mmCIF file of C-alpha atoms in Angstrom:
data_model
loop_
_atom_site.group_PDB
_atom_site.id
_atom_site.type_symbol
_atom_site.label_atom_id
_atom_site.label_comp_id
_atom_site.label_asym_id
_atom_site.label_seq_id
_atom_site.Cartn_x
_atom_site.Cartn_y
_atom_site.Cartn_z
ATOM 1 C CA MET Q 1 285.883 -155.180 70.011
ATOM 2 C CA PRO Q 2 286.139 -153.871 73.625
ATOM 3 C CA ASP Q 3 284.626 -157.188 74.783
ATOM 4 C CA SER Q 4 287.773 -158.943 73.554
ATOM 5 C CA VAL Q 5 289.808 -157.418 76.412
ATOM 6 C CA THR Q 6 288.986 -159.060 79.734
ATOM 7 C CA LEU Q 7 290.697 -160.113 82.929
ATOM 8 C CA ALA Q 8 291.115 -163.531 81.307
ATOM 9 C CA THR Q 9 292.922 -162.131 78.231
ATOM 10 C CA ILE Q 10 295.165 -160.045 80.488
ATOM 11 C CA ARG Q 11 296.044 -163.060 82.635
ATOM 12 C CA ALA Q 12 296.748 -165.054 79.464
ATOM 13 C CA ALA Q 13 299.004 -162.233 78.249
ATOM 14 C CA ALA Q 14 300.911 -162.321 81.543
ATOM 15 C CA ARG Q 15 301.564 -166.041 81.102
ATOM 16 C CA ARG Q 16 302.518 -165.536 77.448
ATOM 17 C CA ILE Q 17 305.097 -162.798 78.009
ATOM 18 C CA ARG Q 18 306.443 -164.073 81.340
ATOM 19 C CA SER Q 19 309.796 -165.211 79.981
ATOM 20 C CA SER Q 20 310.301 -162.232 77.676
ATOM 21 C CA VAL Q 21 309.270 -159.093 79.579
ATOM 22 C CA LEU Q 22 310.696 -157.863 82.869
ATOM 23 C CA VAL Q 23 308.540 -157.805 85.991
ATOM 24 C CA SER Q 24 309.560 -154.245 86.777
ATOM 25 C CA PRO Q 25 310.186 -153.151 90.383
ATOM 26 C CA CYS Q 26 307.687 -151.039 92.328
ATOM 27 C CA PRO Q 27 309.606 -149.562 95.280
ATOM 28 C CA ALA Q 28 308.392 -147.022 97.794
ATOM 29 C CA SER Q 29 309.742 -143.511 97.305
ATOM 30 C CA ILE Q 30 310.465 -141.580 100.488
ATOM 31 C CA PRO Q 31 311.400 -138.312 98.703
ATOM 32 C CA LEU Q 32 308.351 -138.312 96.422
ATOM 33 C CA SER Q 33 306.155 -139.129 99.402
ATOM 34 C CA GLU Q 34 307.597 -136.132 101.216
ATOM 35 C CA ILE Q 35 306.900 -133.667 98.406
ATOM 36 C CA THR Q 36 303.390 -134.943 97.590
ATOM 37 C CA GLY Q 37 302.011 -135.833 101.013
ATOM 38 C CA ALA Q 38 301.007 -139.319 99.825
ATOM 39 C CA GLU Q 39 302.680 -142.695 100.360
ATOM 40 C CA VAL Q 40 304.167 -143.023 96.888
ATOM 41 C CA TYR Q 41 305.357 -146.144 95.085
ATOM 42 C CA CYS Q 42 306.846 -146.029 91.573
ATOM 43 C CA LYS Q 43 306.147 -148.800 89.059
ATOM 44 C CA LEU Q 44 309.393 -148.504 87.123
ATOM 45 C CA ASP Q 45 308.595 -149.718 83.627
ATOM 46 C CA ASN Q 46 311.298 -147.405 82.345
ATOM 47 C CA PHE Q 47 313.526 -150.315 83.436
ATOM 48 C CA GLN Q 48 312.259 -152.474 80.560
ATOM 49 C CA ARG Q 49 314.882 -153.385 77.948
ATOM 50 C CA THR Q 50 313.605 -150.757 75.509
ATOM 51 C CA GLY Q 51 312.776 -148.262 78.234
ATOM 52 C CA SER Q 52 308.979 -148.422 78.339
ATOM 53 C CA PHE Q 53 305.844 -150.410 79.156
ATOM 54 C CA LYS Q 54 305.092 -150.804 75.437
ATOM 55 C CA GLU Q 55 307.091 -154.031 75.393
ATOM 56 C CA ARG Q 56 304.234 -155.751 77.223
ATOM 57 C CA GLY Q 57 301.679 -155.265 74.474
ATOM 58 C CA ALA Q 58 304.160 -155.621 71.622
ATOM 59 C CA CYS Q 59 305.414 -158.975 72.847
ATOM 60 C CA ASN Q 60 301.887 -160.243 73.473
ATOM 61 C CA ALA Q 61 300.737 -159.227 69.985
ATOM 62 C CA LEU Q 62 303.741 -160.704 68.174
ATOM 63 C CA LEU Q 63 303.408 -164.030 69.975
ATOM 64 C CA GLN Q 64 299.863 -164.392 68.635
ATOM 65 C CA LEU Q 65 300.733 -163.920 64.931
ATOM 66 C CA THR Q 66 300.091 -166.752 62.489
ATOM 67 C CA PRO Q 67 303.117 -168.323 60.768
ATOM 68 C CA THR Q 68 302.254 -166.437 57.556
ATOM 69 C CA GLN Q 69 302.005 -163.117 59.379
ATOM 70 C CA ARG Q 70 305.325 -163.740 61.108
ATOM 71 C CA LYS Q 71 307.043 -164.406 57.799
ATOM 72 C CA ARG Q 72 305.675 -161.308 56.044
ATOM 73 C CA GLY Q 73 306.259 -159.024 59.009
ATOM 74 C CA VAL Q 74 304.421 -156.324 60.900
ATOM 75 C CA ILE Q 75 304.125 -152.575 60.637
ATOM 76 C CA ALA Q 76 303.019 -149.799 62.984
ATOM 77 C CA ALA Q 77 302.778 -146.038 63.133
ATOM 78 C CA SER Q 78 304.392 -144.882 66.358
ATOM 79 C CA ALA Q 79 306.053 -141.848 67.950
ATOM 80 C CA GLY Q 80 308.615 -144.203 69.380
ATOM 81 C CA ASN Q 81 308.016 -146.506 72.340
ATOM 82 C CA HIS Q 82 305.603 -148.883 70.604
ATOM 83 C CA ALA Q 83 308.046 -148.997 67.713
ATOM 84 C CA LEU Q 84 310.891 -149.842 70.090
ATOM 85 C CA GLY Q 85 308.905 -152.648 71.693
ATOM 86 C CA LEU Q 86 308.003 -154.143 68.327
ATOM 87 C CA ALA Q 87 311.558 -153.811 67.022
ATOM 88 C CA TYR Q 88 313.121 -155.513 70.028
ATOM 89 C CA HIS Q 89 310.695 -158.407 70.324
ATOM 90 C CA GLY Q 90 310.442 -158.724 66.552
ATOM 91 C CA GLN Q 91 314.199 -159.235 66.475
ATOM 92 C CA LEU Q 92 313.993 -161.900 69.211
ATOM 93 C CA LEU Q 93 311.139 -163.692 67.421
ATOM 94 C CA ASP Q 94 312.595 -163.259 63.910
ATOM 95 C CA VAL Q 95 309.618 -161.158 62.770
ATOM 96 C CA PRO Q 96 310.449 -158.337 60.290
ATOM 97 C CA VAL Q 97 309.309 -154.975 61.686
ATOM 98 C CA THR Q 98 308.616 -151.716 59.856
ATOM 99 C CA VAL Q 99 307.724 -148.580 61.795
ATOM 100 C CA VAL Q 100 306.461 -145.283 60.453
ATOM 101 C CA MET Q 101 307.262 -142.355 62.740
ATOM 102 C CA PRO Q 102 305.866 -138.812 62.537
ATOM 103 C CA ASP Q 103 308.436 -136.054 62.158
ATOM 104 C CA TYR Q 104 308.288 -135.077 65.855
ATOM 105 C CA ALA Q 105 309.561 -138.485 66.991
ATOM 106 C CA PRO Q 106 312.642 -138.083 69.233
ATOM 107 C CA LEU Q 107 315.940 -138.848 67.509
ATOM 108 C CA ILE Q 108 316.916 -141.322 70.244
ATOM 109 C CA LYS Q 109 313.847 -143.446 69.459
ATOM 110 C CA ILE Q 110 314.508 -143.382 65.712
ATOM 111 C CA THR Q 111 318.145 -144.441 66.032
ATOM 112 C CA THR Q 112 317.399 -147.090 68.671
ATOM 113 C CA CYS Q 113 314.706 -148.651 66.473
ATOM 114 C CA GLU Q 114 317.155 -148.857 63.604
ATOM 115 C CA ARG Q 115 319.798 -150.376 65.868
ATOM 116 C CA LEU Q 116 317.281 -153.050 66.888
ATOM 117 C CA GLY Q 117 316.867 -154.042 63.249
ATOM 118 C CA ALA Q 118 313.595 -152.334 62.329
ATOM 119 C CA ARG Q 119 313.024 -150.512 59.072
ATOM 120 C CA VAL Q 120 312.203 -146.942 60.093
ATOM 121 C CA LEU Q 121 310.322 -144.510 57.870
ATOM 122 C CA VAL Q 122 309.896 -140.923 59.104
ATOM 123 C CA ARG Q 123 306.718 -139.726 57.411
ATOM 124 C CA GLY Q 124 304.025 -137.192 58.221
ATOM 125 C CA ARG Q 125 303.483 -134.237 60.510
ATOM 126 C CA ASP Q 126 301.398 -136.220 63.002
ATOM 127 C CA PHE Q 127 300.233 -139.701 63.915
ATOM 128 C CA ALA Q 128 297.347 -139.630 61.417
ATOM 129 C CA GLU Q 129 299.685 -138.984 58.493
ATOM 130 C CA ALA Q 130 302.123 -141.638 59.697
ATOM 131 C CA ARG Q 131 299.222 -144.090 59.992
ATOM 132 C CA ALA Q 132 298.109 -143.364 56.433
ATOM 133 C CA GLU Q 133 301.594 -144.209 55.186
ATOM 134 C CA ALA Q 134 301.577 -147.450 57.197
ATOM 135 C CA ASP Q 135 298.159 -148.418 55.834
ATOM 136 C CA ALA Q 136 299.465 -147.976 52.301
ATOM 137 C CA LEU Q 137 302.285 -150.431 53.025
ATOM 138 C CA VAL Q 138 299.831 -152.899 54.565
ATOM 139 C CA ALA Q 139 297.923 -152.893 51.286
ATOM 140 C CA SER Q 140 300.974 -153.066 49.021
ATOM 141 C CA ASP Q 141 303.247 -155.453 50.964
ATOM 142 C CA GLY Q 142 300.790 -157.634 52.877
ATOM 143 C CA LEU Q 143 302.159 -156.581 56.269
ATOM 144 C CA THR Q 144 300.155 -156.971 59.482
ATOM 145 C CA TYR Q 145 299.313 -153.696 61.179
ATOM 146 C CA VAL Q 146 299.807 -153.688 64.966
ATOM 147 C CA HIS Q 147 298.091 -150.678 66.488
ATOM 148 C CA GLY Q 148 300.061 -149.133 69.331
ATOM 149 C CA PHE Q 149 297.147 -148.446 71.678
ATOM 150 C CA ASP Q 150 293.911 -149.840 70.270
ATOM 151 C CA ASP Q 151 294.638 -153.468 69.370
ATOM 152 C CA PRO Q 152 293.071 -155.904 71.904
ATOM 153 C CA ALA Q 153 296.328 -157.874 72.149
ATOM 154 C CA ILE Q 154 298.209 -154.664 72.880
ATOM 155 C CA ILE Q 155 295.699 -153.495 75.490
ATOM 156 C CA SER Q 156 295.726 -156.903 77.188
ATOM 157 C CA GLY Q 157 299.516 -156.860 77.305
ATOM 158 C CA GLN Q 158 299.579 -153.412 78.905
ATOM 159 C CA GLY Q 159 297.074 -154.613 81.505
ATOM 160 C CA THR Q 160 299.669 -157.032 82.884
ATOM 161 C CA MET Q 161 301.163 -154.079 84.731
ATOM 162 C CA ALA Q 162 298.096 -154.000 86.991
ATOM 163 C CA LEU Q 163 298.546 -157.665 87.922
ATOM 164 C CA GLU Q 164 302.139 -156.989 88.955
ATOM 165 C CA ILE Q 165 301.190 -153.902 90.969
ATOM 166 C CA LEU Q 166 298.641 -155.897 92.964
ATOM 167 C CA GLN Q 167 301.340 -158.455 93.767
ATOM 168 C CA GLN Q 168 303.830 -155.744 94.777
ATOM 169 C CA VAL Q 169 301.522 -153.252 96.568
ATOM 170 C CA PRO Q 170 298.421 -155.315 97.422
ATOM 171 C CA ASP Q 171 296.852 -152.621 99.604
ATOM 172 C CA VAL Q 172 297.216 -149.809 97.055
ATOM 173 C CA ASP Q 173 294.583 -147.062 97.301
ATOM 174 C CA ALA Q 174 295.046 -145.405 93.907
ATOM 175 C CA LEU Q 175 296.951 -145.613 90.643
ATOM 176 C CA VAL Q 176 297.959 -142.488 88.747
ATOM 177 C CA MET Q 177 298.842 -143.137 85.118
ATOM 178 C CA PRO Q 178 299.513 -141.149 81.942
ATOM 179 C CA VAL Q 179 296.914 -141.174 79.160
ATOM 180 C CA GLY Q 180 297.790 -140.727 75.497
ATOM 181 C CA GLY Q 181 296.072 -143.161 73.170
ATOM 182 C CA ALA Q 182 294.688 -144.800 76.364
ATOM 183 C CA GLY Q 183 295.899 -148.357 75.737
ATOM 184 C CA LEU Q 184 297.743 -148.498 79.058
ATOM 185 C CA ALA Q 185 294.869 -146.887 80.952
ATOM 186 C CA ALA Q 186 292.377 -149.285 79.381
ATOM 187 C CA GLY Q 187 294.391 -152.412 80.142
ATOM 188 C CA ILE Q 188 295.124 -151.399 83.720
ATOM 189 C CA ALA Q 189 291.502 -150.330 84.272
ATOM 190 C CA VAL Q 190 290.033 -153.620 83.041
ATOM 191 C CA ALA Q 191 292.302 -155.685 85.282
ATOM 192 C CA MET Q 192 292.185 -153.460 88.350
ATOM 193 C CA LYS Q 193 288.435 -152.875 88.406
ATOM 194 C CA ALA Q 194 287.849 -156.624 87.986
ATOM 195 C CA LEU Q 195 290.106 -157.501 90.919
ATOM 196 C CA ARG Q 196 290.024 -154.448 93.201
ATOM 197 C CA PRO Q 197 287.144 -152.164 92.141
ATOM 198 C CA GLU Q 198 287.671 -149.893 95.157
ATOM 199 C CA VAL Q 199 291.117 -148.778 93.902
ATOM 200 C CA LYS Q 200 290.908 -145.276 92.433
ATOM 201 C CA LEU Q 201 292.227 -144.984 88.881
ATOM 202 C CA ILE Q 202 293.334 -141.545 87.762
ATOM 203 C CA GLY Q 203 294.493 -140.643 84.275
ATOM 204 C CA VAL Q 204 296.798 -137.704 83.551
ATOM 205 C CA GLU Q 205 297.059 -136.006 80.167
ATOM 206 C CA SER Q 206 299.278 -133.263 78.858
ATOM 207 C CA HIS Q 207 297.188 -130.092 78.717
ATOM 208 C CA ALA Q 208 298.521 -129.597 75.188
ATOM 209 C CA THR Q 209 297.235 -132.947 73.878
ATOM 210 C CA ALA Q 210 294.208 -133.867 75.978
ATOM 211 C CA SER Q 211 292.466 -136.160 73.483
ATOM 212 C CA PHE Q 212 290.807 -138.328 76.169
ATOM 213 C CA THR Q 213 289.297 -135.286 77.896
ATOM 214 C CA ALA Q 214 288.070 -134.058 74.526
ATOM 215 C CA ALA Q 215 286.491 -137.458 73.852
ATOM 216 C CA LEU Q 216 284.717 -137.417 77.224
ATOM 217 C CA LYS Q 217 283.228 -134.010 76.437
ATOM 218 C CA ALA Q 218 282.218 -135.028 72.905
ATOM 219 C CA GLY Q 219 280.835 -138.429 73.877
ATOM 220 C CA GLY Q 220 283.392 -140.258 71.742
ATOM 221 C CA PRO Q 221 286.860 -139.969 70.168
ATOM 222 C CA ILE Q 222 287.477 -136.783 68.182
ATOM 223 C CA THR Q 223 290.588 -135.388 66.527
ATOM 224 C CA ILE Q 224 292.201 -132.481 68.368
ATOM 225 C CA PRO Q 225 294.690 -129.917 66.986
ATOM 226 C CA ARG Q 226 298.358 -130.794 67.163
ATOM 227 C CA LYS Q 227 300.349 -128.884 69.797
ATOM 228 C CA SER Q 228 303.902 -129.227 70.994
ATOM 229 C CA THR Q 229 304.474 -131.042 74.299
ATOM 230 C CA LEU Q 230 307.361 -132.427 76.326
ATOM 231 C CA ALA Q 231 305.270 -135.570 76.694
ATOM 232 C CA ASP Q 232 305.694 -136.756 73.101
ATOM 233 C CA GLY Q 233 304.445 -140.191 74.123
ATOM 234 C CA LEU Q 234 301.063 -138.607 74.925
ATOM 235 C CA ALA Q 235 300.880 -136.578 71.715
ATOM 236 C CA VAL Q 236 298.033 -138.615 70.221
ATOM 237 C CA LEU Q 237 295.515 -136.461 68.389
ATOM 238 C CA ARG Q 238 292.699 -139.007 68.673
ATOM 239 C CA VAL Q 239 292.269 -141.453 71.523
ATOM 240 C CA GLY Q 240 291.771 -145.095 70.516
ATOM 241 C CA ALA Q 241 288.130 -146.065 70.062
ATOM 242 C CA ASN Q 242 288.457 -149.438 71.814
ATOM 243 C CA SER Q 243 290.636 -148.037 74.567
ATOM 244 C CA PHE Q 244 288.221 -145.175 75.164
ATOM 245 C CA GLU Q 245 285.256 -147.529 75.503
ATOM 246 C CA LEU Q 246 287.142 -149.694 77.967
ATOM 247 C CA ALA Q 247 288.531 -146.842 80.046
ATOM 248 C CA LYS Q 248 285.820 -144.170 80.086
ATOM 249 C CA SER Q 249 283.617 -145.832 82.708
ATOM 250 C CA ARG Q 250 286.485 -147.397 84.662
ATOM 251 C CA LEU Q 251 288.701 -144.375 85.230
ATOM 252 C CA ASP Q 252 287.585 -142.481 88.305
ATOM 253 C CA ARG Q 253 289.091 -139.210 87.183
ATOM 254 C CA VAL Q 254 291.123 -137.644 84.359
ATOM 255 C CA VAL Q 255 293.160 -134.470 84.849
ATOM 256 C CA THR Q 256 295.526 -132.443 82.684
ATOM 257 C CA VAL Q 257 298.938 -131.027 83.560
ATOM 258 C CA THR Q 258 300.865 -128.139 81.985
ATOM 259 C CA GLU Q 259 304.315 -128.255 80.418
ATOM 260 C CA ASP Q 260 305.962 -126.421 83.337
ATOM 261 C CA TRP Q 261 304.825 -129.100 85.786
ATOM 262 C CA ILE Q 262 305.921 -131.898 83.445
ATOM 263 C CA ALA Q 263 309.376 -130.304 83.191
ATOM 264 C CA LEU Q 264 309.612 -129.899 86.951
ATOM 265 C CA ALA Q 265 308.515 -133.515 87.485
ATOM 266 C CA ILE Q 266 311.253 -134.755 85.135
ATOM 267 C CA LEU Q 267 313.755 -132.779 87.216
ATOM 268 C CA ARG Q 268 312.352 -134.154 90.498
ATOM 269 C CA MET Q 269 312.553 -137.753 89.231
ATOM 270 C CA ALA Q 270 316.176 -137.275 88.199
ATOM 271 C CA GLU Q 271 317.127 -135.438 91.364
ATOM 272 C CA LEU Q 272 315.155 -137.339 94.003
ATOM 273 C CA GLU Q 273 314.564 -140.788 92.489
ATOM 274 C CA LYS Q 274 317.830 -140.890 90.527
ATOM 275 C CA THR Q 275 315.982 -142.096 87.441
ATOM 276 C CA VAL Q 276 315.598 -140.550 83.995
ATOM 277 C CA VAL Q 277 312.042 -140.403 82.673
ATOM 278 C CA GLU Q 278 310.369 -139.003 79.590
ATOM 279 C CA GLY Q 279 307.602 -136.434 79.694
ATOM 280 C CA ALA Q 280 304.749 -138.952 79.596
ATOM 281 C CA ALA Q 281 306.157 -140.830 82.583
ATOM 282 C CA ALA Q 282 306.585 -137.599 84.539
ATOM 283 C CA ALA Q 283 302.994 -136.431 83.987
ATOM 284 C CA PRO Q 284 301.461 -138.338 86.957
ATOM 285 C CA LEU Q 285 303.986 -136.851 89.396
ATOM 286 C CA GLY Q 286 303.493 -133.455 87.757
ATOM 287 C CA ALA Q 287 299.751 -133.636 88.434
ATOM 288 C CA MET Q 288 300.332 -134.430 92.110
ATOM 289 C CA MET Q 289 302.913 -131.676 92.501
ATOM 290 C CA ALA Q 290 300.557 -129.200 90.813
ATOM 291 C CA GLY Q 291 297.888 -129.886 93.438
ATOM 292 C CA LYS Q 292 295.503 -131.477 90.934
ATOM 293 C CA LEU Q 293 294.885 -134.506 93.177
ATOM 294 C CA PRO Q 294 294.489 -133.294 96.780
ATOM 295 C CA GLU Q 295 292.272 -136.268 97.624
ATOM 296 C CA LEU Q 296 295.347 -138.520 97.475
ATOM 297 C CA LYS Q 297 297.041 -136.953 100.516
ATOM 298 C CA GLY Q 298 297.871 -139.672 103.016
ATOM 299 C CA LYS Q 299 296.859 -142.456 100.600
ATOM 300 C CA LYS Q 300 298.999 -145.305 99.268
ATOM 301 C CA ILE Q 301 299.629 -144.371 95.635
ATOM 302 C CA VAL Q 302 301.358 -146.064 92.717
ATOM 303 C CA LEU Q 303 302.708 -143.838 89.960
ATOM 304 C CA THR Q 304 303.143 -145.715 86.681
ATOM 305 C CA VAL Q 305 306.574 -144.594 85.505
ATOM 306 C CA CYS Q 306 305.944 -145.763 81.986
ATOM 307 C CA GLY Q 307 309.059 -144.760 80.043
ATOM 308 C CA GLY Q 308 312.551 -143.280 80.100
ATOM 309 C CA ASN Q 309 313.253 -142.604 76.438
ATOM 310 C CA ILE Q 310 313.943 -138.887 76.442
ATOM 311 C CA ASP Q 311 316.365 -137.325 73.965
ATOM 312 C CA PRO Q 312 319.504 -136.216 75.899
ATOM 313 C CA ALA Q 313 319.420 -132.792 74.219
ATOM 314 C CA VAL Q 314 315.791 -132.361 75.259
ATOM 315 C CA LEU Q 315 316.606 -133.607 78.764
ATOM 316 C CA SER Q 316 319.237 -130.897 79.123
ATOM 317 C CA ARG Q 317 316.752 -128.184 78.117
ATOM 318 C CA VAL Q 318 314.034 -129.648 80.311
ATOM 319 C CA ILE Q 319 316.313 -129.697 83.347
ATOM 320 C CA GLU Q 320 317.148 -126.030 82.795
ATOM 321 C CA LYS Q 321 313.453 -125.181 82.444
ATOM 322 C CA GLY Q 322 312.795 -127.104 85.631
ATOM 323 C CA LEU Q 323 315.531 -125.190 87.438
ATOM 324 C CA VAL Q 324 313.952 -121.918 86.297
ATOM 325 C CA ALA Q 325 310.505 -123.036 87.469
ATOM 326 C CA ASP Q 326 312.102 -124.064 90.772
ATOM 327 C CA GLY Q 327 313.779 -120.687 91.300
ATOM 328 C CA ARG Q 328 317.222 -122.263 91.106
ATOM 329 C CA LEU Q 329 318.190 -120.526 87.887
ATOM 330 C CA CYS Q 330 317.281 -116.912 87.181
ATOM 331 C CA ARG Q 331 318.154 -114.185 84.713
ATOM 332 C CA PHE Q 332 318.047 -110.443 85.227
ATOM 333 C CA THR Q 333 319.393 -107.284 83.619
ATOM 334 C CA VAL Q 334 320.973 -104.421 85.561
ATOM 335 C CA THR Q 335 322.746 -101.219 84.556
ATOM 336 C CA ILE Q 336 326.403 -100.970 85.574
ATOM 337 C CA SER Q 337 329.257 -98.607 84.877
ATOM 338 C CA ASP Q 338 331.203 -99.432 81.731
ATOM 339 C CA ARG Q 339 334.386 -98.245 83.410
ATOM 340 C CA PRO Q 340 336.943 -100.380 85.264
ATOM 341 C CA GLY Q 341 335.462 -101.851 88.435
ATOM 342 C CA GLY Q 342 331.821 -101.709 87.313
ATOM 343 C CA LEU Q 343 331.489 -105.435 86.750
ATOM 344 C CA GLU Q 344 333.497 -106.249 89.862
ATOM 345 C CA ALA Q 345 331.099 -104.230 92.021
ATOM 346 C CA LEU Q 346 328.123 -106.134 90.601
ATOM 347 C CA THR Q 347 329.640 -109.585 91.067
ATOM 348 C CA ARG Q 348 330.615 -108.706 94.640
ATOM 349 C CA VAL Q 349 326.935 -108.073 95.470
ATOM 350 C CA ILE Q 350 325.874 -111.322 93.784
ATOM 351 C CA ALA Q 351 328.523 -113.321 95.661
ATOM 352 C CA LYS Q 352 327.649 -111.717 99.008
ATOM 353 C CA ALA Q 353 324.006 -112.688 98.440
ATOM 354 C CA GLY Q 354 325.112 -116.329 98.090
ATOM 355 C CA ALA Q 355 324.300 -116.693 94.381
ATOM 356 C CA SER Q 356 326.630 -118.149 91.754
ATOM 357 C CA VAL Q 357 327.189 -116.491 88.370
ATOM 358 C CA ARG Q 358 326.706 -118.824 85.429
ATOM 359 C CA ASP Q 359 326.898 -116.266 82.638
ATOM 360 C CA ILE Q 360 327.141 -112.481 82.135
ATOM 361 C CA ALA Q 361 326.700 -110.720 78.788
ATOM 362 C CA HIS Q 362 327.148 -106.991 78.105
ATOM 363 C CA ASP Q 363 324.515 -105.148 76.088
ATOM 364 C CA ARG Q 364 325.890 -101.760 75.049
ATOM 365 C CA ALA Q 365 323.795 -101.058 71.966
ATOM 366 C CA PHE Q 366 320.464 -101.019 73.843
ATOM 367 C CA SER Q 367 321.548 -99.695 77.242
ATOM 368 C CA GLY Q 368 320.256 -96.143 76.781
ATOM 369 C CA PRO Q 369 321.825 -92.745 76.051
ATOM 370 C CA ASP Q 370 324.534 -92.890 78.762
ATOM 371 C CA VAL Q 371 327.653 -94.108 76.939
ATOM 372 C CA SER Q 372 329.392 -94.710 80.262
ATOM 373 C CA ALA Q 373 326.793 -97.287 81.288
ATOM 374 C CA VAL Q 374 326.057 -100.770 80.022
ATOM 375 C CA HIS Q 375 323.349 -103.352 80.593
ATOM 376 C CA ALA Q 376 324.669 -106.544 82.178
ATOM 377 C CA VAL Q 377 322.477 -109.562 81.410
ATOM 378 C CA CYS Q 378 323.168 -112.029 84.208
ATOM 379 C CA THR Q 379 322.244 -115.695 84.567
ATOM 380 C CA VAL Q 380 322.808 -116.917 88.116
ATOM 381 C CA GLU Q 381 322.228 -120.048 90.165
ATOM 382 C CA THR Q 382 320.091 -119.584 93.275
ATOM 383 C CA ARG Q 383 318.564 -121.824 95.943
ATOM 384 C CA ASP Q 384 314.854 -121.098 95.474
ATOM 385 C CA HIS Q 385 312.345 -118.332 94.728
ATOM 386 C CA ARG Q 386 312.896 -116.755 98.155
ATOM 387 C CA HIS Q 387 316.613 -116.533 97.394
ATOM 388 C CA VAL Q 388 315.834 -114.874 94.042
ATOM 389 C CA ARG Q 389 313.765 -112.210 95.816
ATOM 390 C CA ALA Q 390 316.538 -111.643 98.371
ATOM 391 C CA LEU Q 391 319.095 -111.272 95.572
ATOM 392 C CA ARG Q 392 316.967 -108.683 93.770
ATOM 393 C CA ALA Q 393 316.546 -106.752 97.017
ATOM 394 C CA ALA Q 394 320.312 -106.810 97.613
ATOM 395 C CA LEU Q 395 320.975 -105.549 94.090
ATOM 396 C CA LYS Q 396 318.507 -102.695 94.524
ATOM 397 C CA LYS Q 397 320.027 -101.711 97.881
ATOM 398 C CA ALA Q 398 323.516 -101.679 96.314
ATOM 399 C CA GLY Q 399 322.388 -99.364 93.511
ATOM 400 C CA PHE Q 400 321.808 -101.997 90.853
ATOM 401 C CA PRO Q 401 318.029 -102.019 90.375
ATOM 402 C CA VAL Q 402 316.865 -104.792 88.057
ATOM 403 C CA VAL Q 403 315.844 -103.394 84.664
ATOM 404 C CA ARG Q 404 314.119 -106.597 83.584
#
């Protein structure tokens, strides 16, 4: 099966989807270059109609269905982006689409799929259980299963991104891409190593769901335990067998990145690049910011910004976590007098230190035996970690030592 994905199939996919899938921009990023020390370009596939690169493979696969398959319809198990790609292009091509999503699928992806005309079934605690439900419907309803990251047509479609990158940044030194089921990594790797074998290809996984790394250690795909991650698009418990075979010898390196760095990368993309990305798309930047790829300093790098479908409620929490990690939001508890003027004295110190109060709560029940004192739990906005340390020093000097 891996032999069915070649440079020729990827070029054919590019011709096939040319009129249906956006050639996404790949601009240079001055601010990301400044914070990473590399010359960074961003391949913005979050600009696709459904917000992710998955449209490439979905469109390519649907266009190769037989008339009978088109009439009966297709089905897939997906955490969201593959489902969105199938739903959108299925609607354009008049192909009925059913998607089975695991229960951790973001609400925005569920509702968008339904809006695009797909039948959405939320079943199972993970991808494996969702896949089992989809397989049952394949058997009972005669639907065609379209695998989100291991079907040759899907992998070939995803590989079209590499062809575009070489047109847009022909002298690229390295690509940094997220790895979940590895369909994108496999497609890009096949095309890039055939055309420019000297280009370094680096995969980035969430530390919580590193199924590709586990497969490398085991010598083949294995199922890993389910863990929560901001990068829900990478939360695949078992890397695709075909994708793994195609990618394992072509990727030059695979690294993992923690949740804190993914959150901070989402914040940096919003703040510096003015673009909203999901956790999977932020992982490559997170790896560079975390110092996982020092060899890329001074090199011309393309980050594959693969998707922007993040739930707004999650985005809000992620931004706050990023602000905390950045030292721009901090919380501390101090003891103040519970008499008139106690709170005013505290806020005067905070203001003089240049911090801004976001929230103050009084904790009387657990503030100790002194009934004239109260714990003030303060959340404040600061500039950075140095500012946080200066604020704590100012509080201590003013007689408000931080309790916790």
